[in-house]
Short mmCIF file of C-alpha atoms in Angstrom, two decimals:
data_model
loop_
_atom_site.label_atom_id
_atom_site.label_comp_id
_atom_site.label_asym_id
_atom_site.label_seq_id
_atom_site.Cartn_x
_atom_site.Cartn_y
_atom_site.Cartn_z
CA MET A 1 49.71 -37.46 97.41
CA THR A 2 52.44 -38.03 99.62
CA TYR A 3 51.47 -42.00 99.05
CA ILE A 4 52.34 -41.24 95.54
CA ILE A 5 55.70 -39.67 96.13
CA ARG A 6 56.46 -42.67 98.72
CA ALA A 7 55.77 -44.78 96.45
CA ILE A 8 57.89 -43.35 93.33
CA THR A 9 61.19 -42.68 96.37
CA THR A 10 60.57 -46.45 97.58
CA ALA A 11 61.27 -47.69 94.11
CA ASN A 12 63.67 -45.93 93.49
CA HIS A 13 65.68 -46.98 96.54
CA ILE A 14 64.66 -50.51 95.35
CA ALA A 15 66.16 -49.91 91.52
CA GLY A 16 69.43 -47.94 92.99
CA LEU A 17 69.86 -51.56 95.41
CA LEU A 18 69.34 -53.54 92.05
CA LYS A 19 71.82 -52.16 90.55
CA VAL A 20 74.48 -52.71 93.20
CA LEU A 21 73.02 -56.32 93.90
CA LEU A 22 72.84 -57.58 90.40
CA PRO A 23 76.08 -57.11 89.00
CA SER A 24 77.20 -58.97 91.96
CA MET A 25 74.79 -61.75 91.87
CA GLY A 26 76.78 -62.67 88.60
CA TYR A 27 73.96 -60.74 86.11
CA SER A 28 75.53 -59.19 82.95
CA ALA A 29 75.04 -55.45 82.25
CA THR A 30 71.91 -56.03 79.39
CA GLU A 31 70.38 -57.88 82.25
CA LYS A 32 71.23 -55.10 84.80
CA ILE A 33 69.41 -52.74 82.49
CA GLN A 34 66.65 -54.55 81.43
CA ALA A 35 65.88 -54.61 85.28
CA THR A 36 66.05 -51.34 85.48
CA ASP A 37 63.97 -50.31 83.03
CA LYS A 38 61.31 -52.70 84.17
CA ILE A 39 61.57 -50.75 87.24
CA ASN A 40 61.01 -47.51 85.95
CA ASP A 41 57.74 -49.00 83.97
CA ILE A 42 56.18 -49.95 87.21
CA ILE A 43 57.25 -46.53 87.99
CA ASP A 44 55.44 -45.12 85.24
CA GLU A 45 52.47 -46.73 86.03
CA ILE A 46 52.39 -45.63 89.69
CA ILE A 47 52.17 -42.22 88.41
CA PHE A 48 50.07 -42.54 85.30
CA ILE A 49 47.47 -44.19 88.32
CA SER A 50 47.71 -41.83 90.75
CA PHE A 51 47.28 -39.13 88.38
CA SER A 52 44.16 -40.62 86.04
#
């Protein structure tokens, strides 16, 4: 169970970093939202796999 929480926390940290880094790298708001959605999908997959 702990490794699941650790994976989710890590994914959230990465998402937070990307939210900060992407605009400074010249990505538009739309691209930033798409990247965040993709990360959320990955988090959902991790949760789904770990509980199934």
